[in-house]
Every structure is written in structure tokens, then in C-alpha cells.
CSV table of C-alpha atoms in Angstrom, one decimal:
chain,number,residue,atom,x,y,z
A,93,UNK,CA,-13.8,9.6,-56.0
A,94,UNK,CA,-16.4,8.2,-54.2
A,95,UNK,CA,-19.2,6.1,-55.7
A,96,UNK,CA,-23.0,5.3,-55.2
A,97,UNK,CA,-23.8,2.1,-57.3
A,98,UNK,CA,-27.7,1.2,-57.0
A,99,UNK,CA,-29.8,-0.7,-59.6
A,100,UNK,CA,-33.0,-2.6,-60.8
A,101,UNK,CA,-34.9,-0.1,-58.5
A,102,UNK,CA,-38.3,-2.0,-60.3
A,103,UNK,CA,-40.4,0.9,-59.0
A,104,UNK,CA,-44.2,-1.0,-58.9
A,105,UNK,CA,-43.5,-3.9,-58.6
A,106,UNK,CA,-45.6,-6.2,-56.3
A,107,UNK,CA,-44.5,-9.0,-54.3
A,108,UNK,CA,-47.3,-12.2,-54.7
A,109,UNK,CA,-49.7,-9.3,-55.8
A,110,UNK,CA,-48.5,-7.6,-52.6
A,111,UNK,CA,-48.0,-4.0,-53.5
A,112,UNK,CA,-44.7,-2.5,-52.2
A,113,UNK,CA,-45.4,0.9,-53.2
A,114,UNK,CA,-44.9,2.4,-49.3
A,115,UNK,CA,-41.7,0.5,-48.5
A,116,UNK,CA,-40.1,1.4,-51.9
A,117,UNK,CA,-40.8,5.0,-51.1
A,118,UNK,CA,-39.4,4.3,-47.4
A,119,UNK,CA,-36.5,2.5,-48.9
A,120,UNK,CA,-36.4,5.5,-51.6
A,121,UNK,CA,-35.8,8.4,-48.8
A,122,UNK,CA,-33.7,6.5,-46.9
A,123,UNK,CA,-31.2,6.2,-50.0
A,124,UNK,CA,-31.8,10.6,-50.0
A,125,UNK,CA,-30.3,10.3,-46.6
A,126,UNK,CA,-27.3,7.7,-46.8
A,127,UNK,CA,-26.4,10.4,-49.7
A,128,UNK,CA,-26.5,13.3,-47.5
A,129,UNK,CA,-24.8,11.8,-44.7
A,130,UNK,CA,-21.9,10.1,-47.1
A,131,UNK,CA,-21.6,12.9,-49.4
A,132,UNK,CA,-20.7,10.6,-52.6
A,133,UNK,CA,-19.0,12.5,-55.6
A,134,UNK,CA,-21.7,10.7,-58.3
A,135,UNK,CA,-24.5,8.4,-58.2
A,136,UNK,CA,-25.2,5.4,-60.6
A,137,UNK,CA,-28.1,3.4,-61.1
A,138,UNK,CA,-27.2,1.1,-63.6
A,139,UNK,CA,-30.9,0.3,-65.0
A,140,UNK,CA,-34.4,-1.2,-64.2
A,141,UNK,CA,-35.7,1.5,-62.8
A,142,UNK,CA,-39.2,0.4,-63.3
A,143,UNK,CA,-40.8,-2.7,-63.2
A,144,UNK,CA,-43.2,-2.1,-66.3
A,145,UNK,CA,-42.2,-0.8,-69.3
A,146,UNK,CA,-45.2,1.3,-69.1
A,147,UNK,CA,-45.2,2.3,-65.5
A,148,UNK,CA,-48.1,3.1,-63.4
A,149,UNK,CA,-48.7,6.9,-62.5
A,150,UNK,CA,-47.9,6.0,-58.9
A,151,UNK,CA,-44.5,4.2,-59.7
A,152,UNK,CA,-43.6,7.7,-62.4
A,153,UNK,CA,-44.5,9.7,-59.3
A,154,UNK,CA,-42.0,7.8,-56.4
A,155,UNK,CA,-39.5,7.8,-59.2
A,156,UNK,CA,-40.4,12.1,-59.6
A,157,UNK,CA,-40.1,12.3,-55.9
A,158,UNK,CA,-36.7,10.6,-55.8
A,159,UNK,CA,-34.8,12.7,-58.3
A,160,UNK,CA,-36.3,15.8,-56.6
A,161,UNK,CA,-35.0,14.9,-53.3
A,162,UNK,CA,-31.4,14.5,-54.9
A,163,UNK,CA,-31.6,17.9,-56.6
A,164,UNK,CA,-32.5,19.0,-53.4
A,165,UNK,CA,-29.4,17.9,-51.8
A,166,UNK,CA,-26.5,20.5,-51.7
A,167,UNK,CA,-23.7,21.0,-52.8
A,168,UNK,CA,-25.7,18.8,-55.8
A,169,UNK,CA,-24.6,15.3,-56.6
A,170,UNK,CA,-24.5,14.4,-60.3
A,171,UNK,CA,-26.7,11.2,-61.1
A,172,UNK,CA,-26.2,9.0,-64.0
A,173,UNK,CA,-29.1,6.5,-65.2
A,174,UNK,CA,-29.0,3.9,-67.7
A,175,UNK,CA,-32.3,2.4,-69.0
A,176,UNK,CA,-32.4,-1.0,-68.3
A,177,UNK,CA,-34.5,-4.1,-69.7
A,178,UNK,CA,-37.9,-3.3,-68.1
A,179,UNK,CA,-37.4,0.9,-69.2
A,180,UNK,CA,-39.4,2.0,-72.2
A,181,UNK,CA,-37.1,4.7,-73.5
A,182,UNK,CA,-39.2,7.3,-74.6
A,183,UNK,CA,-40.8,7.2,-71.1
A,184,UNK,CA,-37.6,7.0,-69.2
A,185,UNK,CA,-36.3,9.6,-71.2
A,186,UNK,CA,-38.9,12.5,-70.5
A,187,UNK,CA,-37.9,15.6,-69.9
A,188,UNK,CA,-34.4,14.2,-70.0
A,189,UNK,CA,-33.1,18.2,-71.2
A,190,UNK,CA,-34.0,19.6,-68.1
A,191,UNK,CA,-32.9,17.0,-65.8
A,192,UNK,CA,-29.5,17.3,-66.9
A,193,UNK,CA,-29.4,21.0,-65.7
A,194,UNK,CA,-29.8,19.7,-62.6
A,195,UNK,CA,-26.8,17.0,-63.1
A,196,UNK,CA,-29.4,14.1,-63.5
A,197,UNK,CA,-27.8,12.2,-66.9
A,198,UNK,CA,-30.4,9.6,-68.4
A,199,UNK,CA,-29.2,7.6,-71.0
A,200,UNK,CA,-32.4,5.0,-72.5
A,201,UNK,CA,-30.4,3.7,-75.8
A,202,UNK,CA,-27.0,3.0,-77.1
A,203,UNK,CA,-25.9,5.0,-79.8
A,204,UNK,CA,-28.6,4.7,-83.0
A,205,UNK,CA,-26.5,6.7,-85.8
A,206,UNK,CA,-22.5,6.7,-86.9
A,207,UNK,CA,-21.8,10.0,-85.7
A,208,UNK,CA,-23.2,9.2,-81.9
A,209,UNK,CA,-21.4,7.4,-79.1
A,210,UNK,CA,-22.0,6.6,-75.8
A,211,UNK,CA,-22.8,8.8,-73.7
A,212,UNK,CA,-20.0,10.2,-71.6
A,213,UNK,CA,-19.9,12.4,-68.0
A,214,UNK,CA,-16.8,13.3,-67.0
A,215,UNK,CA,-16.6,14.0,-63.2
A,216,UNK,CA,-13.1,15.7,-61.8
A,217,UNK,CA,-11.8,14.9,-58.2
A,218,UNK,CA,-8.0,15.3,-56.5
A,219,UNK,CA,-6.6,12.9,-58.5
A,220,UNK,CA,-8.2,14.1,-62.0
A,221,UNK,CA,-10.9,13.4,-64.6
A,222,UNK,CA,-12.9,10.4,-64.3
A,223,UNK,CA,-14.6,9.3,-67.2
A,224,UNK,CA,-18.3,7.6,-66.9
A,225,UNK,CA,-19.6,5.5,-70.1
A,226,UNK,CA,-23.2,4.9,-69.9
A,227,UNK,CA,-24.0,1.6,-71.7
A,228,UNK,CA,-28.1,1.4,-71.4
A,229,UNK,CA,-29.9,-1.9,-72.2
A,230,UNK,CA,-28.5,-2.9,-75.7
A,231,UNK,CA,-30.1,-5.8,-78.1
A,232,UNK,CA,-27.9,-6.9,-81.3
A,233,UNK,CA,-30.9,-5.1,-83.2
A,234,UNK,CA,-30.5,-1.7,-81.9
A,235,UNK,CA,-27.0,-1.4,-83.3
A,236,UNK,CA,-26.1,-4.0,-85.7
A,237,UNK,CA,-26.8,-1.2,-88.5
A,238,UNK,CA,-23.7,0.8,-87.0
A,239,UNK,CA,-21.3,-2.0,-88.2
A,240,UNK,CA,-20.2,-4.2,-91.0
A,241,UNK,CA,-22.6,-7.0,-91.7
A,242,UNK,CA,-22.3,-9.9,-89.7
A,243,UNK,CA,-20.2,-7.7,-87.4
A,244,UNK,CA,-22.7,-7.9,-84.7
A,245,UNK,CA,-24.4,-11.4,-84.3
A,246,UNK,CA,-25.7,-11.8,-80.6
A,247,UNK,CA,-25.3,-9.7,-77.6
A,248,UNK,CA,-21.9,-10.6,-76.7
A,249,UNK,CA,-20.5,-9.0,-80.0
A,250,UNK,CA,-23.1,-6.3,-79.7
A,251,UNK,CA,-21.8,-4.5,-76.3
A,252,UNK,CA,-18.2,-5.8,-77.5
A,253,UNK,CA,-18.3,-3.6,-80.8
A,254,UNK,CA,-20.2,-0.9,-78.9
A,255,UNK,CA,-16.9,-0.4,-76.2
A,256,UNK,CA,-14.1,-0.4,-78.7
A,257,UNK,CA,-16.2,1.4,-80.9
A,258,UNK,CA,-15.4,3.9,-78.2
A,259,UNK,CA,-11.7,3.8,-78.3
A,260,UNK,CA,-11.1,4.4,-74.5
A,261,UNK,CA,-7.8,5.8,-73.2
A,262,UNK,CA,-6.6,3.0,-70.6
A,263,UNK,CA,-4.2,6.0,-69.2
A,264,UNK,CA,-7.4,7.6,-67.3
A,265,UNK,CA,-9.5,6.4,-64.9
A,266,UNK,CA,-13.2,5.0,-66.6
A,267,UNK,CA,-15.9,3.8,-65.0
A,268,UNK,CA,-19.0,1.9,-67.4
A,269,UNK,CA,-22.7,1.8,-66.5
A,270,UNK,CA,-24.2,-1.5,-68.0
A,271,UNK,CA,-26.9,-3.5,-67.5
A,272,UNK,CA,-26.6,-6.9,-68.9
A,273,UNK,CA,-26.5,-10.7,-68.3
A,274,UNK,CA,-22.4,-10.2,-68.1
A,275,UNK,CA,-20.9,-13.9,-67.6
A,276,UNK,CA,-17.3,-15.3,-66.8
A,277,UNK,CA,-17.0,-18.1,-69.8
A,278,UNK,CA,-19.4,-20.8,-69.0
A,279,UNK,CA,-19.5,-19.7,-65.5
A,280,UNK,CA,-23.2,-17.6,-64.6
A,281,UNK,CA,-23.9,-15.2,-61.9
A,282,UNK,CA,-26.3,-16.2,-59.6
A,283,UNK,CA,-29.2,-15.4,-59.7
A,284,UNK,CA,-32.6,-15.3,-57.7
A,285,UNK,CA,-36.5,-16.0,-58.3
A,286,UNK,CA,-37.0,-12.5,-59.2
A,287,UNK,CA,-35.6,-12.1,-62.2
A,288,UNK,CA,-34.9,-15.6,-63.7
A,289,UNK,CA,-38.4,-14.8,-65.9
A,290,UNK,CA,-36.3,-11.9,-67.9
A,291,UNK,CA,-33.3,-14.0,-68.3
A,292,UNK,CA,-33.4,-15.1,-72.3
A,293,UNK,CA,-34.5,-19.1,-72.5
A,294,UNK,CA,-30.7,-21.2,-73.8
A,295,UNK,CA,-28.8,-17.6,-72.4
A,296,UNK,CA,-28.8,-16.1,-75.4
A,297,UNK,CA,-28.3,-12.4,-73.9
A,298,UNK,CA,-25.3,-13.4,-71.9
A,299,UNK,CA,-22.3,-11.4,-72.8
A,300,UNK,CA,-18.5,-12.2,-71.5
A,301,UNK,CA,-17.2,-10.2,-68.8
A,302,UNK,CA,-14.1,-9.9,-70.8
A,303,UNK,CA,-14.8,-6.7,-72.7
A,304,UNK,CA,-15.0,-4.9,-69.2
A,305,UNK,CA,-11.8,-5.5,-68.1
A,306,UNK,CA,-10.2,-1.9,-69.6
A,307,UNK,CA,-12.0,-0.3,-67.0
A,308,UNK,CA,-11.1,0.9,-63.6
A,309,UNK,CA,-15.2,-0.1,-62.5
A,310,UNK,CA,-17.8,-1.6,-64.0
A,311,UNK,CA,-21.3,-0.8,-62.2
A,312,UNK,CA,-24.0,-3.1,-63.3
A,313,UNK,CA,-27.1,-3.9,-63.1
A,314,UNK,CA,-29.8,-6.8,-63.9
A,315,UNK,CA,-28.5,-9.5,-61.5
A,316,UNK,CA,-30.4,-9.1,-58.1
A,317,UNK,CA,-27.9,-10.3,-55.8
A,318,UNK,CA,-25.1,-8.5,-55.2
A,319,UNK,CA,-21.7,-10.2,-56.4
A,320,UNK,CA,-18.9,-9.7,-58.1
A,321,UNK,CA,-18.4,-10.9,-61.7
A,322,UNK,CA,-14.6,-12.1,-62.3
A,323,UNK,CA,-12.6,-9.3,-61.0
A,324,UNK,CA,-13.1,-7.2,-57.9
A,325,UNK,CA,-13.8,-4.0,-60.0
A,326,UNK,CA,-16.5,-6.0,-61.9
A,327,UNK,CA,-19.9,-5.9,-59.8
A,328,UNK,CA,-23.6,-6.3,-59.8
A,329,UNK,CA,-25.2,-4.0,-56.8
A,330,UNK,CA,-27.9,-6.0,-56.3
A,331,UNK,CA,-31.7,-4.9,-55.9
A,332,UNK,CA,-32.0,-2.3,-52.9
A,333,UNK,CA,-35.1,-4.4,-51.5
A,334,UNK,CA,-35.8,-7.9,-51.5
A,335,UNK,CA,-38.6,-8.8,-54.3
A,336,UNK,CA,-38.9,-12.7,-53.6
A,337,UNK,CA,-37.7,-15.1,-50.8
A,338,UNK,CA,-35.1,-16.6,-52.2
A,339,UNK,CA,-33.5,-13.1,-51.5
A,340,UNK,CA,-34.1,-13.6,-47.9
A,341,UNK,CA,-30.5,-14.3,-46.7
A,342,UNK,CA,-29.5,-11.1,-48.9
A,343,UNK,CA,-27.4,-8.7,-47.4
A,344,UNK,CA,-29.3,-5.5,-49.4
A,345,UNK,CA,-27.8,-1.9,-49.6
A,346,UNK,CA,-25.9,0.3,-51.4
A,347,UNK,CA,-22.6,-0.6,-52.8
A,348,UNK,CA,-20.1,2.2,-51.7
A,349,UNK,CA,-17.1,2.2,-54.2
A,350,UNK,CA,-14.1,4.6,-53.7
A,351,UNK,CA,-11.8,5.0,-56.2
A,352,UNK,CA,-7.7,6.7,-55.7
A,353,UNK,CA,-5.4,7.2,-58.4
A,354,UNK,CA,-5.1,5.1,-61.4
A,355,UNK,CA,-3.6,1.7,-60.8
A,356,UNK,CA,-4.6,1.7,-57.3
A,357,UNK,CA,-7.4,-0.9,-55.9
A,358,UNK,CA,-10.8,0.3,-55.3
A,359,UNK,CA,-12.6,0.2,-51.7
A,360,UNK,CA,-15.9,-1.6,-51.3
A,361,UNK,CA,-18.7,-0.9,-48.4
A,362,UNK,CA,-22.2,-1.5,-48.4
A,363,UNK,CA,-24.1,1.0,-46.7
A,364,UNK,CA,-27.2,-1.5,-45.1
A,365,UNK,CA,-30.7,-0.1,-46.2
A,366,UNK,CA,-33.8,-1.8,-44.4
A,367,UNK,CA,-37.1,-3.1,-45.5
A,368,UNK,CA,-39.8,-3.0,-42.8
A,369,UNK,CA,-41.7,-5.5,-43.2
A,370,UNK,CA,-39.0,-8.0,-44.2
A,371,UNK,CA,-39.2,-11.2,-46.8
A,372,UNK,CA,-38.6,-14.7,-45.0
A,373,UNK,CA,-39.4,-18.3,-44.9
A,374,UNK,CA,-40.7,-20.3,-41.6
A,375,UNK,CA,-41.0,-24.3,-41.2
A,376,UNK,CA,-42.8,-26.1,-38.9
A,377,UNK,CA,-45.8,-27.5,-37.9
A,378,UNK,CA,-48.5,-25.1,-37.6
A,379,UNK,CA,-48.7,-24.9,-33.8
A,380,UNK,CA,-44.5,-24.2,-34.2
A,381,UNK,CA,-45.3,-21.6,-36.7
A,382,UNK,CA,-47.9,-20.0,-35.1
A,383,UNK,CA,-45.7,-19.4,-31.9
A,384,UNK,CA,-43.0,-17.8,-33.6
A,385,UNK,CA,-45.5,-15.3,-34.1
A,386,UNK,CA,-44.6,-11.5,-32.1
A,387,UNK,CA,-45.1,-8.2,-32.3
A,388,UNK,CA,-42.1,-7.7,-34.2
A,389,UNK,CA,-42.1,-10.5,-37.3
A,390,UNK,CA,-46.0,-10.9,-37.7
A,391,UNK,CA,-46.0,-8.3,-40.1
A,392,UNK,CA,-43.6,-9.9,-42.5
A,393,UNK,CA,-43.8,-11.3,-45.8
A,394,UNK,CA,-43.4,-14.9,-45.1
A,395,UNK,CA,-43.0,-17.9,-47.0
A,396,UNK,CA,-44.6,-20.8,-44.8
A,397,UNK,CA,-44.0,-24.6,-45.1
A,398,UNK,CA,-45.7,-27.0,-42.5
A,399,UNK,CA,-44.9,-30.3,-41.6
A,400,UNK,CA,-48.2,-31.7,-40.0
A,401,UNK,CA,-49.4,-34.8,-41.1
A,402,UNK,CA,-53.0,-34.4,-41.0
A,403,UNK,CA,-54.5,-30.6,-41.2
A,404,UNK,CA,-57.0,-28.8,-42.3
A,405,UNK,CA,-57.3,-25.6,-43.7
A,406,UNK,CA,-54.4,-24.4,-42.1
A,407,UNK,CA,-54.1,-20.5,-44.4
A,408,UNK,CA,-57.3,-19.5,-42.9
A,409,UNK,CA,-56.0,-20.3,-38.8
A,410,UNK,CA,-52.6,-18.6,-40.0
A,411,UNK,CA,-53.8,-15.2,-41.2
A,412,UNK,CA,-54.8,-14.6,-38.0
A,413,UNK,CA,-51.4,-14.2,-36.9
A,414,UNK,CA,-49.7,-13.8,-40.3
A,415,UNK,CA,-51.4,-10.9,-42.6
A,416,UNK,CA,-49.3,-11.2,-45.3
A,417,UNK,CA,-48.5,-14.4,-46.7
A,418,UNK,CA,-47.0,-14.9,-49.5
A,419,UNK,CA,-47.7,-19.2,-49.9
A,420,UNK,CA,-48.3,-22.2,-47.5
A,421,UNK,CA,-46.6,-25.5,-48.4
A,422,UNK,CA,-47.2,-29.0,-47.3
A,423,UNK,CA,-44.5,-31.4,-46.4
A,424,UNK,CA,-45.1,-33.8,-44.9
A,425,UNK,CA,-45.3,-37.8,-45.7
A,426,UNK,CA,-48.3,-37.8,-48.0
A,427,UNK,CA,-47.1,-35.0,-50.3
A,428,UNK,CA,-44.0,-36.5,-50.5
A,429,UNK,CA,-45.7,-40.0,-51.9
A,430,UNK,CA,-47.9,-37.6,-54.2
A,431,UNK,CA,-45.0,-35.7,-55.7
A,432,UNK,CA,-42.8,-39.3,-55.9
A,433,UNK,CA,-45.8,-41.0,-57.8
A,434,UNK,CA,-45.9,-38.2,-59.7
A,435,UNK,CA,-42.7,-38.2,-61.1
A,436,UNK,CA,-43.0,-41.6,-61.9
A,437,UNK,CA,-45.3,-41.3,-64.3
A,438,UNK,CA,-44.4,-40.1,-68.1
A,439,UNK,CA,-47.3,-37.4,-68.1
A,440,UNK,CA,-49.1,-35.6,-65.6
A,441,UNK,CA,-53.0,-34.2,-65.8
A,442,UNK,CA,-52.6,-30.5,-64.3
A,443,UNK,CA,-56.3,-30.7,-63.4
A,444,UNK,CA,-55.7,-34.4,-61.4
A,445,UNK,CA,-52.6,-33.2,-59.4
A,446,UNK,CA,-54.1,-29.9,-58.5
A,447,UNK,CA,-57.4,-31.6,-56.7
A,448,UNK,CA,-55.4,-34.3,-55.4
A,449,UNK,CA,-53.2,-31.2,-54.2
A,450,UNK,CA,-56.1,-29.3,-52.7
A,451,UNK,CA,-57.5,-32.4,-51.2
A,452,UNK,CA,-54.6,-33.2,-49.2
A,453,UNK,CA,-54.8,-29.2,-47.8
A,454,UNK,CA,-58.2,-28.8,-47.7
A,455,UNK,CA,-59.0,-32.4,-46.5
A,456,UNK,CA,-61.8,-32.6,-49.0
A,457,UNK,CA,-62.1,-32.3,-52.7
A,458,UNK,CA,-63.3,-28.7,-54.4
A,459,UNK,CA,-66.6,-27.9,-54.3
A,460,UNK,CA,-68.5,-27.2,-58.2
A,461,UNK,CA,-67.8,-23.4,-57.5
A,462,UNK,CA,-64.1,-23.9,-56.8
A,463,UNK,CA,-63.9,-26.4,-59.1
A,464,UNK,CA,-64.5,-23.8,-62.0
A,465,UNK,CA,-62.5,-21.5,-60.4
A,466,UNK,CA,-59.1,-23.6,-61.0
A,467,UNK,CA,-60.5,-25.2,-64.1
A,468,UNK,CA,-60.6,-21.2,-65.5
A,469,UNK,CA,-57.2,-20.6,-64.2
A,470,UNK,CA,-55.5,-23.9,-65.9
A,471,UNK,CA,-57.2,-22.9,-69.2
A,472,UNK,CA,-56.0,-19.1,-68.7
A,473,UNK,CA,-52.3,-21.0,-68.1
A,474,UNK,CA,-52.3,-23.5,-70.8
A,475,UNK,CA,-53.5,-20.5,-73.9
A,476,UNK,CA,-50.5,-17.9,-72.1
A,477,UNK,CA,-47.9,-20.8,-73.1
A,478,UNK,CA,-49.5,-21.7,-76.4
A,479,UNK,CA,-49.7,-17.5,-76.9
A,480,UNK,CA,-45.6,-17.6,-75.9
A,481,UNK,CA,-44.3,-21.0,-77.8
């Protein structure tokens, strides 16, 4: 049986207000083709497919094109979708009936009434039957009326109760589709600027690994760089394209899993998938940074940190040879004795450290206009965090 795991597709999202709609649809095809040319036996995307819960009509319409390029393919390969933590159900769900006719499974919620389980696709191959559990996005609240009170008390003994609920027989070959913050005891995936925002505040979503280890593979999603969780046949996918620079050493793709008989290992490959322009940080002075500059990076989505000690408006001279950057650091001498002095002191005035900040950029301090600008933005910050706790 062989496998395509993808995940946390987050159609529309934007990088730095960079919008990624082109390469995603690049990135999109390409997957088409690494399906046509591998000829896997199923598909799984374990969740996230969008980036909104209430998607844009552009990111509904990529997402449209994509399942129609699959159905396209023939002989058809069945494709199994879980909703993940950014999915609104009800939208992810649409015309969910007619999709399945065409061997496109989407499952948005775990199982809301006693007589429902999850949802199972059974796929044959040489060796027999393999059985797929699809686990969508699950909160203690959407299923803590299923069991005894006080049953179900966080997320770990939500998805727990959920699998045995399901009494699996351990004598075929299952795979589950989950998407989760699944842990190993006190030790945490790792995880990158991208999606450390949805990840709960005192890890009060995580769930242990433990209750996956019945199955043959567990295809996950929500972590954005791939890894394994545990035990070989435990595994996050990773994001197909990278959506912030600390993903820039990422080795992106789809994870190939091919499974034998029962009780024999799986095989891993990642099939590489690009992203034109790529995501990647540059240090140096400015002249050093300009002159890595060609035909062939310039394009990129760069993170840039200079070293000068004295300069002046340095984002406007790099644009030129840079059109999309996604920030510009300073570190040199004199932001270091800023940021030191800084933490010495017990509290902080956003407003003071910002033009101090912009001074040692700019060279000067913000004129009245500017100074309005970033006094609007620090208000707009300081109500959001009130507004959230």
C-alpha cells in the first residue's frame, strides 16, 4: 500500500501580508503530478486545509481546482481529508455527498451522537484490507456528551476515549488521520513561527502519543515541520510550503509511506516539492547583502539582518535589489546596548523603545505624521491584548 501523507495545506494564507496565492497553486499542481507519476494507492491530508475558518473565494476556488485535478487522474485515487483547527466544518464539508462518489472522503467532526463512529475507508491491496480512521480536529466539548461524566476532561482523554471507543482489531492493518498537538510525555514536537500562535497558551491541547501506538501509521497533521513523534510509524508531514523563516532549513515535500503485510516496517520517502520564490535569511552589512543579490535569489522572500554600525535608511536602498522583504534587523553595537539597557530595567514604555528603535534605523526621530502612525498602531496592539486576556 502506498501512501500520500500531506497536511496544514493553509490555503490563503499570506506570508508578512505577502500573498502566496500563485505559488500555492504552483505547489498545488505539482502535488497533481508527483501523484500521477507515483501512482499512490490513497491520499491523506490530515487537516488545515485553509488558513481561515472562513476562507476567501480565491483560497475555496485553488482548493476546487485541486480536488478536480485528482478526480481527473485515472485509474482514480481515493482521498481522505480531515478538518483540522483552522476548517469551519460546515464549509469544509460542502457538497461532501458528491465528493465521495468521486472517492474524495471529508470528514469535519468526530462522531456527535452514540450511534456514530469515526469515520472509516477501507482500501484493499495484495496483502488485504487496510482500514483508515479519520480523527478530524476534536475539542473535549464536541464529545464529552458521548461518555460518562467526567469521562472526558481535556484533550488527552478526549481523542483517548474517542479510539477505544472504536474498538480496533490490532490483527489488520489501520492507519488514523489526526490532527493534534500529539506529545511524547513531557517531551514536545518542534515546532516553528508559523503556527506557535494556534498552539493552546500552558499546552492544554497536547494529547500523548500513547493512544496511537495500536496502529500500523499514524498521519498527522498541525506540526509544520516534518518529524516523527515517538515511534517511526508516528509522523507529522509537515507543511508542503514554507510559511515563515524559521522553516528555511526545512526539507518540504510529500511524505511517501509504503506499507507490506502486517508486522512488517513501513518505508519512508519524501518526494521534494519546490517553492519558487523561496523563504531565507541573509546577514551582513548592507554592501555584503546587496552583493549577494542575482538573478536567481533576488526574488526571494528574505529575512535581512545588517551589521553596519552607522546607516541610514537602509529598507529603501534594499528594495531595489530585494522586492520582497519580509523585515530588516539591526545588529550591530548600539542595538545591542539598547536591548541590554532595556532588559535591565523592570518596565519598558512601548512608545520610548520604538522611537529610540526607529532612531537608530532612520538616524533621526519620527516626524508628527509618523509619529501618529505608530502611536495608532500601539493603541490598536494594547486594546487586541486587553480584548484577548
Amino acid at each position: 500500500m502506498k501512501i500520500f501523507h500531506l497536511s496544514d495545506l493553509h490555503i490563503g494564507k499570506q506570508l508578512y501580508f505577502y500573498d502566496l496565492k500563485e505559488i500555492q497553486k504552483k505547489v498545488l499542481k505539482e502535488i497533481v503530478q508527483k501523484a500521477e507519476e507515483y501512482r499512490p494507492d490513497v491520499i491523506l491530508i490530515a487537516g488545515d486545509i485553509y488558513d481561515k475558518a472562513i476562507p476567501s473565494g480565491d483560497a475555496c476556488e485553488i482548493f476546487d481546482g485541486f480536488l478536480n485535478d485528482l478526480a481527473d487522474l485515472k485509474p482514480a485515487i481515493p482521498v481522505l481529508i480531515i478538518a483540522g483547527n483552522h476548517d469551519h466544518a460546515s464549509r469544509l464539508n460542502f457538497a461532501s455527498g458528491f465528493l465521495k462518489k468521486n472517492q474524495i472522503y471529508v470528514s469535519v467532526l468526530p462522531p456527535q451522537k452514540e450511534e456514530e463512529h469515526l469515520e472509516e475507508v477501507v482500501i484493499e491491496d495484495a496483502f488485504g484490507p487496510v482500514h483508515f480512521y479519520l480523527l478530524p480536529f476534536t475539542k473535549p466539548g464536541y464529545v464529552r456528551h458521548l461518555f460518562q461524566e467526567k469521562t472526558v476532561t481535556d484533550y488527552d482523554s478526549a481523542v483517548k476515549c474517542l479510539i477505544e471507543r472504536e474498538k480496533i482489531d490490532e490483527n489488520v492493518r489501520n492507519v488514523i488521520i489526526a490532527h493534534q498537538f500529539f506529545v511524547n510525555g513531557d517531551q514536545e514536537p518542534e515546532k516553528s513561527d508559523s503556527e506557535l500562535t494556534y498552539i493552546s497558551v500552558g499546552g492544554l491541547d497536547k494529547v500523548d502519543v500513547s493512544c496511537l501506538e495500536r496502529f500500523d501509521y499514524a498521519a498527522l497533521g498541525h506540526i509544520h515541520k516534518p518529524q516523527k513523534v515517538k515511534k517511526e510509524y508516528i509522523r507529522y508531514c509537515g507543511t508542503p510550503l514554507k510559511y515563515s523563516v524559521s522553516e528555511e532549513h526545512h526539507k518540504k515535500g510529500i511524505l511517501m509511506v509504503t506499507m507490506g503485510e502486517k508486522g512488517t516496517p513501513n518505508e519512508y520517502e519524501t518526494i521534494p516539492l519546490s517553492m519558487e520564490p523561496d523563504v531565507r535569511s541573509i546577514r551582513g552589512t548592507l554592501k555584503e547583502v546587496i552583493a549577494q543579490a542575482d538573478d536567481e535569489n533576488r526574488n526571494d522572500y528574505v529575512s535581512i539582518t545588517l551589521t553596519d554600525e552607522e546607516i541610514f535608511r537602509p529598507k529603501d536602498q534594499l528594495e531595489e535589489h530585494y522586492p520582497h522583504i519580509l523585515e530588516v534587523k539591526i545588529d550591530n553595537r548600539k542595538m545591542q546596548a539598547v536591548l541590554t539597557e532595556d532588559t535591565e530595567e523592570d518596565l519598558v514604555d512601548p512608545k520610548a523603545a520604538f522611537m529610540q528603535f526607529y532612531k537608530e534605523i532612520n538616524g533621526a526621530f519620527p516626524n508628527e505624521d509618523e509619529e501618529k502612525i505608530i502611536l495608532d498602531v500601539l493603541e490598536s496592539v494594547k486594546q487586541r491584548m486587553e480584548s484577548e486576556g
